[in-house]
Coordinates of C-alpha atoms in Angstrom, one line a residue:
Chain H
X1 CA 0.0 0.0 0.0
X2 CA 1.7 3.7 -0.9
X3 CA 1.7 6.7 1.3
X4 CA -1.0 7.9 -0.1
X5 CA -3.5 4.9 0.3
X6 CA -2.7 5.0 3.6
X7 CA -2.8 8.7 4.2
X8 CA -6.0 8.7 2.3
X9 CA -8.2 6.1 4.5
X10 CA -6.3 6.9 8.2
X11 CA -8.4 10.1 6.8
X12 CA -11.5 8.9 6.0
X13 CA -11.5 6.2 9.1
X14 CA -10.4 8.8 11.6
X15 CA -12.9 11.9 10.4
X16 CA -15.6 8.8 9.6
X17 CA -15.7 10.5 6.0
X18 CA -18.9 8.5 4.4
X19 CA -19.9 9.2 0.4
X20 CA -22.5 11.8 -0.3
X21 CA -25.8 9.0 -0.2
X22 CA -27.4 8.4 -3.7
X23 CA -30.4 10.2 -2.9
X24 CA -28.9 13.6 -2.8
X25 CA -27.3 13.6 -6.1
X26 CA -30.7 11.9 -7.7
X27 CA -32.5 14.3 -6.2
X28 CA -29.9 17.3 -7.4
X29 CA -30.4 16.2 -11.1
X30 CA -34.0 16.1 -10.7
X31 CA -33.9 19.7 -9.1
X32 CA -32.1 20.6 -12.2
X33 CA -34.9 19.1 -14.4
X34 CA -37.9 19.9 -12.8
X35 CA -36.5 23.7 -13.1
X36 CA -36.5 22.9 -16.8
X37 CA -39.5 21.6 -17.5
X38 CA -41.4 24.9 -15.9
X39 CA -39.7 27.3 -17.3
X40 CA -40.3 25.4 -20.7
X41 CA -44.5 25.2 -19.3
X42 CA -44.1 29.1 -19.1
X43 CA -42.5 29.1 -22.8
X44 CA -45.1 27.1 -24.3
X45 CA -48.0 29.0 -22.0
X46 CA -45.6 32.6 -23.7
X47 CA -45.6 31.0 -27.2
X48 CA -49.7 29.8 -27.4
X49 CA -50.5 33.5 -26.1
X50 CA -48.0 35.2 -29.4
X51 CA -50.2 32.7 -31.9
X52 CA -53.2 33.0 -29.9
X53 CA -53.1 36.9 -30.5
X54 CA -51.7 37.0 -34.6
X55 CA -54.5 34.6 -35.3
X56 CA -56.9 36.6 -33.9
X57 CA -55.8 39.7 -34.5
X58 CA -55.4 38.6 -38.4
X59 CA -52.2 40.0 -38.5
X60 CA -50.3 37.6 -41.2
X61 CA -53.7 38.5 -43.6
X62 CA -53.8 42.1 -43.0
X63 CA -49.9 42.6 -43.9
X64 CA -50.7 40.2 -47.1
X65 CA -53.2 42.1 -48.1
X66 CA -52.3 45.4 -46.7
X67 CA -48.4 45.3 -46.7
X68 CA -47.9 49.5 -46.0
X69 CA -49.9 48.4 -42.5
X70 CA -46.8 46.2 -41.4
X71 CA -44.6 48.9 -39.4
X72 CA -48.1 50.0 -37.3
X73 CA -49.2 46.7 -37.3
X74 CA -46.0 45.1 -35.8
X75 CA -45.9 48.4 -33.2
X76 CA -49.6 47.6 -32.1
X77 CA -50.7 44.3 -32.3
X78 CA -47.4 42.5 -31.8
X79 CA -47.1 40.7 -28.3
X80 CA -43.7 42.0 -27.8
X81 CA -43.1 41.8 -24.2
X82 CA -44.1 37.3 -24.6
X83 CA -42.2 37.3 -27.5
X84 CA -39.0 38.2 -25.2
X85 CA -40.3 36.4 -22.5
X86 CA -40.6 33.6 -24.9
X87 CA -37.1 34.0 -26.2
X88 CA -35.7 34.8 -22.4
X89 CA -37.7 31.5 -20.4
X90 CA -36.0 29.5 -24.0
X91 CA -32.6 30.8 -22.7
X92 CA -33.0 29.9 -19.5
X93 CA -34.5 26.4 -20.2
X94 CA -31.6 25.9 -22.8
X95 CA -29.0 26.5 -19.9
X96 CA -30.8 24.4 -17.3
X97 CA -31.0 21.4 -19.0
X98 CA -27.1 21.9 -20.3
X99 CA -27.1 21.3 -16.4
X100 CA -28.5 18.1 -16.1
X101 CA -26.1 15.5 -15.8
X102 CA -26.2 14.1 -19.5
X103 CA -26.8 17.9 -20.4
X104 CA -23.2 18.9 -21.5
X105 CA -23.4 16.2 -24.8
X106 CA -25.3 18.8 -26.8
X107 CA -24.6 22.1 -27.5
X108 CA -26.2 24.7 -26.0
X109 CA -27.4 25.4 -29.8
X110 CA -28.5 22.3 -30.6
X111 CA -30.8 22.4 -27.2
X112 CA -32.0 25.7 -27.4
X113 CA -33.0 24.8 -31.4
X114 CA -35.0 21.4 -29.7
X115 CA -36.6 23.6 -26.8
X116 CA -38.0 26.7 -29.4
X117 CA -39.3 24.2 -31.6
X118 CA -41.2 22.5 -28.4
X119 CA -42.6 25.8 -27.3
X120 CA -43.4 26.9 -30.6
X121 CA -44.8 22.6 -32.0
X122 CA -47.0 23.0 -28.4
X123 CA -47.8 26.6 -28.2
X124 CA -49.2 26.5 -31.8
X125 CA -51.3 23.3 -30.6
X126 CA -52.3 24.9 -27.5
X127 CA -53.3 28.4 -29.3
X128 CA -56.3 26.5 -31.5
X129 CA -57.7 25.7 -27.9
X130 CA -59.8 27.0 -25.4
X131 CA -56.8 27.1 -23.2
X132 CA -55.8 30.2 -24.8
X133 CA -58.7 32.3 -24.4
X134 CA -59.0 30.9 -21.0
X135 CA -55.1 32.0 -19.8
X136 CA -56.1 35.5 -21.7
X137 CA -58.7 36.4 -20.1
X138 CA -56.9 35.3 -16.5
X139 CA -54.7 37.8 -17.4
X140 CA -56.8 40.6 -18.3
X141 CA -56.7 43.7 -16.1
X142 CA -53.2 42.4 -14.8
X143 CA -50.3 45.2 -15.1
X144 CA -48.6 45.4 -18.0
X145 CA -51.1 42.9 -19.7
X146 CA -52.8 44.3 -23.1
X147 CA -55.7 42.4 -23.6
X148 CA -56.5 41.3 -27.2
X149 CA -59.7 43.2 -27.0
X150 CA -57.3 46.1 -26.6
X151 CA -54.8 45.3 -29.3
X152 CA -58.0 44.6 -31.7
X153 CA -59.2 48.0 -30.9
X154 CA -55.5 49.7 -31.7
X155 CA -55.4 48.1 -34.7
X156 CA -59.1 49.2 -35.7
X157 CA -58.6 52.9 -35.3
X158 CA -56.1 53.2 -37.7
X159 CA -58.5 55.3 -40.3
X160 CA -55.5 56.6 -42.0
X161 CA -53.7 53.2 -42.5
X162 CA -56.9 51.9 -43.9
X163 CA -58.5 50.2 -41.0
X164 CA -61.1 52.0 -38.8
X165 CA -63.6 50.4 -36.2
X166 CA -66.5 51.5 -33.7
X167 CA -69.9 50.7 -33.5
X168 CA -72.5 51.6 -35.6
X169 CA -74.6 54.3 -34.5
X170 CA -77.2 55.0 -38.1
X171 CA -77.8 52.9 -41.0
X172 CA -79.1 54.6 -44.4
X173 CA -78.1 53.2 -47.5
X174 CA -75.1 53.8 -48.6
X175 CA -73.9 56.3 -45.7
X176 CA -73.1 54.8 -42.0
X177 CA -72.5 56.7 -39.2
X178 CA -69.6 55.2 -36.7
X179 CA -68.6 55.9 -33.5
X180 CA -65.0 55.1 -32.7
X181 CA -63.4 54.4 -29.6
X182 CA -62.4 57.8 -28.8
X183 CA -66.8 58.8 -29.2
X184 CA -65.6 60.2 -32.5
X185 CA -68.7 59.9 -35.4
X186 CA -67.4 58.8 -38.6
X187 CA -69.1 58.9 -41.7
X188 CA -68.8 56.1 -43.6
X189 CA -69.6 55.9 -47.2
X190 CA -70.6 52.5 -48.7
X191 CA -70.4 51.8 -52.3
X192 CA -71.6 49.2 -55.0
X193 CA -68.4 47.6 -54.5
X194 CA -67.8 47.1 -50.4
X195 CA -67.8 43.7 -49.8
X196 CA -70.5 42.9 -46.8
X197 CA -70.1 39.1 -45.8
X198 CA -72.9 37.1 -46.6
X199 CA -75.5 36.0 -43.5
X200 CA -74.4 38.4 -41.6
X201 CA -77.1 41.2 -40.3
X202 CA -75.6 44.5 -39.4
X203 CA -77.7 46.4 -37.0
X204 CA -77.6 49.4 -34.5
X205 CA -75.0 49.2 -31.8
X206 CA -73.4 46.3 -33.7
X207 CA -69.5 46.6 -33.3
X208 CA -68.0 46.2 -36.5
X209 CA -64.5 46.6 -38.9
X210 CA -64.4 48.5 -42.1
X211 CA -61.3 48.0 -44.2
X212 CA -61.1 51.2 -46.9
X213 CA -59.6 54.5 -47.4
X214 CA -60.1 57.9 -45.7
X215 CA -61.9 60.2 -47.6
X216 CA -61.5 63.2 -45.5
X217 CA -60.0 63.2 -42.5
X218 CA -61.4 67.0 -41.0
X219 CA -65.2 65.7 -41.7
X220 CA -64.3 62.4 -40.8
X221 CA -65.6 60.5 -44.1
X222 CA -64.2 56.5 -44.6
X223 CA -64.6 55.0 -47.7
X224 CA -65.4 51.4 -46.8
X225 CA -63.9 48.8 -48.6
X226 CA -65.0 45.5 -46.7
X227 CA -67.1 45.6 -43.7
X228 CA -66.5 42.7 -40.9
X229 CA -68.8 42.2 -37.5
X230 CA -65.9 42.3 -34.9
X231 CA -65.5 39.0 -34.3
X232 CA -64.5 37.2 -30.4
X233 CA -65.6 39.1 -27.6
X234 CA -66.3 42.6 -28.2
X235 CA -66.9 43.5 -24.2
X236 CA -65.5 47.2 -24.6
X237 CA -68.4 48.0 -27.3
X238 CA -71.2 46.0 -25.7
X239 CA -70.3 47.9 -22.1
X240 CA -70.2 50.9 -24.1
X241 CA -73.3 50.5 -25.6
X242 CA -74.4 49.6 -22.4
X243 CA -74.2 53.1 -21.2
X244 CA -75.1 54.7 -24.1
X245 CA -78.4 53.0 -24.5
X246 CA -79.7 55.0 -21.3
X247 CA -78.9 58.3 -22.8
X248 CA -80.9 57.2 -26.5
X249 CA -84.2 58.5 -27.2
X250 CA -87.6 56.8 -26.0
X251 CA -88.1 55.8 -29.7
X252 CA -84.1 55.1 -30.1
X253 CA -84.5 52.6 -27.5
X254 CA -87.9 51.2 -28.4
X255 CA -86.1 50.4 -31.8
X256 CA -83.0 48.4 -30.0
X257 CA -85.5 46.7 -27.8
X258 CA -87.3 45.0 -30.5
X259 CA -84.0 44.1 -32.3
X260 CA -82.2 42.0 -28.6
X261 CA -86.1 40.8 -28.5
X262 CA -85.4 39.3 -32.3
X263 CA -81.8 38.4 -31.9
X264 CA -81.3 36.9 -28.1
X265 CA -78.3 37.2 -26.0
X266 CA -75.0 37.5 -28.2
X267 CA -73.8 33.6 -28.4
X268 CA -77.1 32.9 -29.7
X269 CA -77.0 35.7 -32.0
X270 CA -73.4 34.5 -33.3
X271 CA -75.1 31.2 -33.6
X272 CA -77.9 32.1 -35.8
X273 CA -75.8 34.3 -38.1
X274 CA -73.5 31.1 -38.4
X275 CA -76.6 30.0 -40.0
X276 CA -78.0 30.5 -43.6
X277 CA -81.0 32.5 -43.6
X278 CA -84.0 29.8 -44.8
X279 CA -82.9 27.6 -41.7
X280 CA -82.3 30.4 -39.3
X281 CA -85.7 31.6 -40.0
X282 CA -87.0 28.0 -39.6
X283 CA -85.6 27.4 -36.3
X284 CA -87.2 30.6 -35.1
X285 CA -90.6 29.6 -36.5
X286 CA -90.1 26.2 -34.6
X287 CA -88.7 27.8 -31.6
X288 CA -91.9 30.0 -31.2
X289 CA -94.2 27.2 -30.6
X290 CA -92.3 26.2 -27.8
X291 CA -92.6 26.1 -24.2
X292 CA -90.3 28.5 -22.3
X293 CA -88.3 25.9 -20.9
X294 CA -87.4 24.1 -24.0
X295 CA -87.0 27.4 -25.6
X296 CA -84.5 28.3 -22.4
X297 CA -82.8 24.6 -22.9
X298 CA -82.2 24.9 -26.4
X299 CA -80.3 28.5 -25.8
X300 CA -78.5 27.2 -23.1
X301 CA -77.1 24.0 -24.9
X302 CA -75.7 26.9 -27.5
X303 CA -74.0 28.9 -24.8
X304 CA -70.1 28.7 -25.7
X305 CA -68.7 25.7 -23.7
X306 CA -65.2 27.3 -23.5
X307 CA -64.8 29.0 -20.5
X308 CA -65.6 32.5 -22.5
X309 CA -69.2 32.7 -21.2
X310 CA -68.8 30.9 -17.9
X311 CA -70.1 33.2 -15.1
X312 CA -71.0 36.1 -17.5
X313 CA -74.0 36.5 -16.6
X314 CA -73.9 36.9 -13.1
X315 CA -70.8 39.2 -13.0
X316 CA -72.9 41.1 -16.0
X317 CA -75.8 41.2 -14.0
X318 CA -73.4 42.7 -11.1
X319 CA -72.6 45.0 -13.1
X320 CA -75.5 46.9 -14.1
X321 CA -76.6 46.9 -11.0
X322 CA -73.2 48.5 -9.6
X323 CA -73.4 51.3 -12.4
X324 CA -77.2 51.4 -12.5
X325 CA -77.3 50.2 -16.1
X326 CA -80.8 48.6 -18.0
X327 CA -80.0 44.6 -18.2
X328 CA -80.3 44.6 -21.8
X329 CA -81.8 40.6 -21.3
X330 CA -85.0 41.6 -19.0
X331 CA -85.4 44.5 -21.9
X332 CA -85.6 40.7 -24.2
X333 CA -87.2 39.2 -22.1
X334 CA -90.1 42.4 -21.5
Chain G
X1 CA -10.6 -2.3 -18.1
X2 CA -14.4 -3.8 -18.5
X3 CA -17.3 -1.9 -17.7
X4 CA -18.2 -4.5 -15.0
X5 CA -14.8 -4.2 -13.0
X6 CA -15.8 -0.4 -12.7
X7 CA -19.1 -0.6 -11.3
X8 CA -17.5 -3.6 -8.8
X9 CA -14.4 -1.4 -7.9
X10 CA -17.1 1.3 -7.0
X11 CA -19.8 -0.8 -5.1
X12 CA -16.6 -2.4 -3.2
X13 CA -15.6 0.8 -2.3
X14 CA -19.0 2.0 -1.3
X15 CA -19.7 -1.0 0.7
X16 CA -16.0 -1.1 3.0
X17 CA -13.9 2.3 2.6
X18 CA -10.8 -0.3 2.6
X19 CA -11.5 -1.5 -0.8
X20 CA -11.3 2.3 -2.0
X21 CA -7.5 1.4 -1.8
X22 CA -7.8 -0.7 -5.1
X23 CA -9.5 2.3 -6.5
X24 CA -6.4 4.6 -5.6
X25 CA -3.1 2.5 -6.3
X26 CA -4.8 1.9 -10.2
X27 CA -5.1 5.6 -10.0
X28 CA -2.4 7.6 -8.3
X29 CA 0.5 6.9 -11.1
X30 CA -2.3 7.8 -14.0
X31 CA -3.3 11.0 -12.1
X32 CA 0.3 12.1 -11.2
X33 CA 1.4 12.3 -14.6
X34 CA -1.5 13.9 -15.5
X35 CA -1.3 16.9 -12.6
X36 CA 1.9 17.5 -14.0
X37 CA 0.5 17.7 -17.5
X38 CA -1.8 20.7 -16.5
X39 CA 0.9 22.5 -14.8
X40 CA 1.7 21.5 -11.3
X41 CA 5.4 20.7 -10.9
X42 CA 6.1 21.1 -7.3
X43 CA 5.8 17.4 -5.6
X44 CA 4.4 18.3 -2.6
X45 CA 1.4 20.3 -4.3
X46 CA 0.7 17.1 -6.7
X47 CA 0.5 15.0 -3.4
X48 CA -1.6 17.4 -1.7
X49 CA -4.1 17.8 -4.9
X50 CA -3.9 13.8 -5.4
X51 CA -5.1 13.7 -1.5
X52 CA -8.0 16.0 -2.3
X53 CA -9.2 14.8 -5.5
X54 CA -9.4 11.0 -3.9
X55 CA -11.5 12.8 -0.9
X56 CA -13.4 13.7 -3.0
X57 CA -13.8 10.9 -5.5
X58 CA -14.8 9.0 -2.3
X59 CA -17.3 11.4 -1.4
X60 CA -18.8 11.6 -4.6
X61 CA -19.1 7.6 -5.0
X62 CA -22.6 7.3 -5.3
X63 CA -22.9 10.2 -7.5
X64 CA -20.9 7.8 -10.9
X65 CA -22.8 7.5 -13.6
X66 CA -22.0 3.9 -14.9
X67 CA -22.6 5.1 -18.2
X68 CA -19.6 6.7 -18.0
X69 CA -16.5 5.2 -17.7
X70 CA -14.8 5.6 -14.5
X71 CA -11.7 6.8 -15.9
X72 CA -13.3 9.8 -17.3
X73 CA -15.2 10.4 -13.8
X74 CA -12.1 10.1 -11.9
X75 CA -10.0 12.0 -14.5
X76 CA -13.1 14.9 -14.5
X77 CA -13.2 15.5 -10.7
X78 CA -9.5 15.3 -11.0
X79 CA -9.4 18.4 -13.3
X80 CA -11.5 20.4 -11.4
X81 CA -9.7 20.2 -8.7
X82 CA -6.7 21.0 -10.2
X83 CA -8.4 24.0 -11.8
X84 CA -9.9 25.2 -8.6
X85 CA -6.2 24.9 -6.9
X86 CA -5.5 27.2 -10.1
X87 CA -7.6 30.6 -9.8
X88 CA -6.9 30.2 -5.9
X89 CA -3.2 30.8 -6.2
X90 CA -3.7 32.5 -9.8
X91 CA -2.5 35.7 -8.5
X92 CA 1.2 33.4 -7.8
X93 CA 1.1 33.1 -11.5
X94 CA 2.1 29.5 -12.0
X95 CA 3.8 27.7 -15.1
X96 CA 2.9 25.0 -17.1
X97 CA 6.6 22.9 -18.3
X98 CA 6.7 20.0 -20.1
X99 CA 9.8 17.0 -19.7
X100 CA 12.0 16.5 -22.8
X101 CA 10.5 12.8 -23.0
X102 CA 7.0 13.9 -22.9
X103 CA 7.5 16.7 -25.6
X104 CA 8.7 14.3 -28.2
X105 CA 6.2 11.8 -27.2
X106 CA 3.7 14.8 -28.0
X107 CA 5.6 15.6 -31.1
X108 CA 4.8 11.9 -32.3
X109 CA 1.5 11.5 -31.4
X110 CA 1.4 14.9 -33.5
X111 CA 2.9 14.7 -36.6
X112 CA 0.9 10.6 -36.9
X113 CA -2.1 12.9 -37.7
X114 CA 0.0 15.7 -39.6
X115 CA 1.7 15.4 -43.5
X116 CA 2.9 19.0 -43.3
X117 CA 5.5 18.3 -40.9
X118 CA 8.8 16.3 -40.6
X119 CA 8.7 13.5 -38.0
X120 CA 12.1 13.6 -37.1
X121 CA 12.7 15.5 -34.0
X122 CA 16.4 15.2 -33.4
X123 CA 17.9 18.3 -32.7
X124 CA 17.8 19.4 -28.9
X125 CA 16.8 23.1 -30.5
X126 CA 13.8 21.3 -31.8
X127 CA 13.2 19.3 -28.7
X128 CA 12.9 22.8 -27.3
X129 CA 10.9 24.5 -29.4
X130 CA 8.5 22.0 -28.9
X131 CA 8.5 22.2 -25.4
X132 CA 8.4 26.1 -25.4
X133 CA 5.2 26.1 -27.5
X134 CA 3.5 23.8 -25.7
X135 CA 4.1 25.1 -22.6
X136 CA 2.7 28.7 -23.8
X137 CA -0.3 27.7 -25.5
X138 CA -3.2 29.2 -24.6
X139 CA -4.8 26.9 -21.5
X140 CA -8.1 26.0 -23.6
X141 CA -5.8 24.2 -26.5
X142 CA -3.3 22.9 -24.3
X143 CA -5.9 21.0 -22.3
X144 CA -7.5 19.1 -24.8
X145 CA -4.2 18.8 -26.3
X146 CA -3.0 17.2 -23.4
X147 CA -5.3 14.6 -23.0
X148 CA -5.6 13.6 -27.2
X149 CA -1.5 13.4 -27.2
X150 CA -0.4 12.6 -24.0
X151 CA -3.1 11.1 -22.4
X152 CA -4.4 9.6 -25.6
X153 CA -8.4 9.4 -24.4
X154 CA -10.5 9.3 -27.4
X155 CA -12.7 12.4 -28.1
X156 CA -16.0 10.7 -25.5
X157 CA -13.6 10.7 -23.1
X158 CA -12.4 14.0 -23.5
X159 CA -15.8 15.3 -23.7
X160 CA -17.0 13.4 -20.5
X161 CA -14.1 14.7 -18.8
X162 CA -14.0 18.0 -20.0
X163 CA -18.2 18.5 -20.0
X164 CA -18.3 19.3 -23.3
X165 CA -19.9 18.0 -26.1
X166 CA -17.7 16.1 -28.6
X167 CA -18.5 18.8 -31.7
X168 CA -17.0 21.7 -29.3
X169 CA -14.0 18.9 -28.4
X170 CA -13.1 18.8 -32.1
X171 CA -13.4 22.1 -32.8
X172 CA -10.7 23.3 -29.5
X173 CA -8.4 20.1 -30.6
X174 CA -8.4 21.6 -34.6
X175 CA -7.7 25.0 -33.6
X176 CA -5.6 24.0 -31.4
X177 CA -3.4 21.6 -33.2
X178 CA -3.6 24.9 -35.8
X179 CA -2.4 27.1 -33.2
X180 CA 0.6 24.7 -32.4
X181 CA 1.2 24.5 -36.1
X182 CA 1.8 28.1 -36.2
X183 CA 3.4 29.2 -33.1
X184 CA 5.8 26.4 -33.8
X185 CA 6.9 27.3 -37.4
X186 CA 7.2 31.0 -36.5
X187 CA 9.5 29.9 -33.4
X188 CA 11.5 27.7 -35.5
X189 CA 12.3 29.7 -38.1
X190 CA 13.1 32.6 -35.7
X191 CA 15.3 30.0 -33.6
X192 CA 17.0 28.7 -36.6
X193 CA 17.9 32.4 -37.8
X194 CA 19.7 33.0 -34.3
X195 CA 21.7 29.7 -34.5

């Protein structure tokens, strides 16, 4: 035996030096891993929100269609601040896994190629379900947080880059009048040529999206081009509306009455326009013959099973009550 | 040595702290060489790291991955303890020689893999150069170096000892062979003008 075996266990006999047990280091590299895996979750949860909001904001379509739109369009309706965090919790996850035990036999490029393509193969997945709209409305009303109903509405009010929404206030003809989000009233000019989508009825107080061209900005003219219902959930207008409705005339109000009487609450509305007008008008002819109940169970089984819709009433109701506002469903239902 | 002996070396050890001896006497030779290799020529400072990097390989038993072999474990917790020794007295500035034998040995190992040089290293102003160049390359090269032509572990062993992965383990050896190259021709020439 050398000097050194010898030196070696008189030291670990006399200081009763024992090896580390297994579970320490097992539990290290799981440490290690477990930290990877959630800060790739919080990539993929980052990623689904960036396609969640381009597909719903229509952003890759409008910069087709609209290229001259792409420096506003990136400024507004890109989710810049998950786009770093995406890029940032990537990083991170990159370096914790080239911590794991087995981690240091790939690059730090090749792992931070396989974890982007996770978070953006997943996130992608995740953004075509309800888990998206779910996590974005959790986060509405957080700091920092721009909804999509707000980045929708940024991108709408751009009248001089061609894209303008509000709600709509009057209906003749071939002139609309709009009101923006700012209260402004737009004129809005429609032509032989704007394109209106098919089965869709525009009435008053409806929120919609005119793609055209400004006419004049001082008197506020918009030549419409096409003219889209704003589709998802157009809270900000309906509230709006909400408290405009009070302040409308006796006769202004009669009219609107008679229309949410027609039409029903707004997932049964976006149901019916789904619809092609002979069979929309037949399930309304059938629906009249109905009990109340059966008319109540049909509308309910239509009521978005999402998440969207869950509890909306009540915190509606809530609502207008708090800011003594007319429930715009007993106005239906009267 | 077969996987199997490994694993049974380390279970022996784990189970009676005696049979860590086998563990050290097939090591200690290997590992003394080697601390001189990365620079640490004073005796008594190779014992004392030797010491510590068994501690520790000790301590660390349960912690071996018998995927790996043990050689790179041992030669891994080896190097990092050398290179913690290193930035601790790094303000003593200390210097990396290498023994006449062990420079022509490199020289061999070198020129197997190289057409653009002459094998034949017979001159003790050769022998010199050789020794100089090595012994000033910068760490990163000299390291992996080391281990390809003196301690002739394949590239998976490098990498396991290292922690790197093998593309980043070519790469260092390439430049670094490159680096050699150059430093070495410029020295020559320069040492064969003063002669």
């Amino acid at each position: 035996m050398s000097k050194l075996s010898k030196n070696i266990l008189k030291k670990i006999k006399k200081e009763e030096i024992a090896p580390i047990p297994r579970w320490h280091f097992v539990l290290s590299n799981l440490g290690i891993w477990a930290a990877s895996l959630v800060l790739m979750v919080l990539g993929i949860n980052a990623t689904m929100l960036i396609f969640y909001f381009a597909t719903n904001l229509e952003i890759l379509d409008l910069i087709i269609e609209m290229p001259h739109v792409l420096p506003k369009i990136m400024l507004l309706g890109l989710p810049i601040f998950w786009i770093l965090l995406m890029v940032g919790l990537a990083f991170f996850a990159g370096y914790s896994m080239q911590k794991t035990k087995r981690g240091y036999k790939h690059s730090f490029a090749q792992i931070l190629t396989a974890v982007i393509l996770i978070q953006l193969g997943l996130g992608g997945v995740l953004a075509e379900t309800p888990l998206a709209g779910i996590l974005e409305s959790k986060l509405q009303n957080k700091i920092g947080f721009e909804s999509l109903e707000q980045k929708k509405r940024k991108i709408w009010d751009l009248p001089e880059q061609g894209l303008f929404g509000g709600k709509v206030i009057s209906m003749d003809e071939d002139l609309w009048r709009i009101r923006n989000r700012e209260g402004e009233v737009w004129q809005v000019v429609i032509v032989e040529e704007t394109a209106l989508p098919e089965n869709v009825e525009f009435g008053l107080g409806r929120p919609i999206r005119i793609k055209g061209e400004i006419l004049d900005k001082d008197e506020r003219v918009f030549q419409a081009r096409e003219i889209f219902p704003l589709r998802g959930r157009h809270k900000e207008f309906e509230r709006d509306f909400r408290k405009e409705f009070q302040h409308l005339p006796p006769a202004e109000r009669e009219k609107i009455r008679e229309k949410l009487k027609k039409d029903g609450p707004p997932h049964i509305r976006k149901f019916l326009e789904s619809l092609p007008v002979e069979k929309r008008l037949e399930i309304l002819d059938a629906l009249k013959n109905k009990q109340p109940e059966e008319r109540r169970a049909f509308f309910e089984k239509l009521r978005p099973k999402d998440g969207r819709g869950r509890g909306g009433d009540k915190k509606d109701e809530r609502r207008w009550q708090d800011e003594n506002i007319e429930n715009p469903r007993s106005i239906r239902d009267n | 040595m077969p996987e199997i002996d490994e694993k049974q070396l380390v279970a022996s050890a784990l189970k009676d702290p005696q049979a860590f001896e086998s563990i050290i006497s097939l090591y200690e030779g290997k590992l003394d060489r080697f601390l001189t290799r990365l620079g640490v020529l004073q005796p008594e400072d190779r014992e004392d790291l030797l010491q510590e990097s068994f501690w520790k390989i000790y301590e660390n038993l349960n912690g071996f991955d018998p995927e790996l072999s043990l050689n790179a474990w041992i030669y891994r917790i080896t190097r990092n303890t050398v290179y913690d020794y290193f930035r601790k007295i790094k303000s003593r500035g200390y210097k990396v020689e290498f023994s006449e034998e062990e420079s022509i040995f490199f020289w061999e190992n070198l020129m197997d893999e190289s057409a653009d040089f002459t094998k034949e290293i017979d001159t003790k102003a050769r022998i010199k150069v050789v020794r100089e160049v090595l012994s000033n390359l910068p760490e990163k090269y000299r390291e992996v170096l080391v281990l390809l032509f003196l301690e002739e572990k394949s590239y998976t062993e490098i990498s396991d000892i290292l922690e790197k992965n093998e593309n980043t383990i070519a790469t260092l050896i390439s430049r670094g062979k490159s680096k050699f190259k150059q430093i070495f021709s410029q020295k020559n020439e320069q040492d064969l003008l003063n002669l």
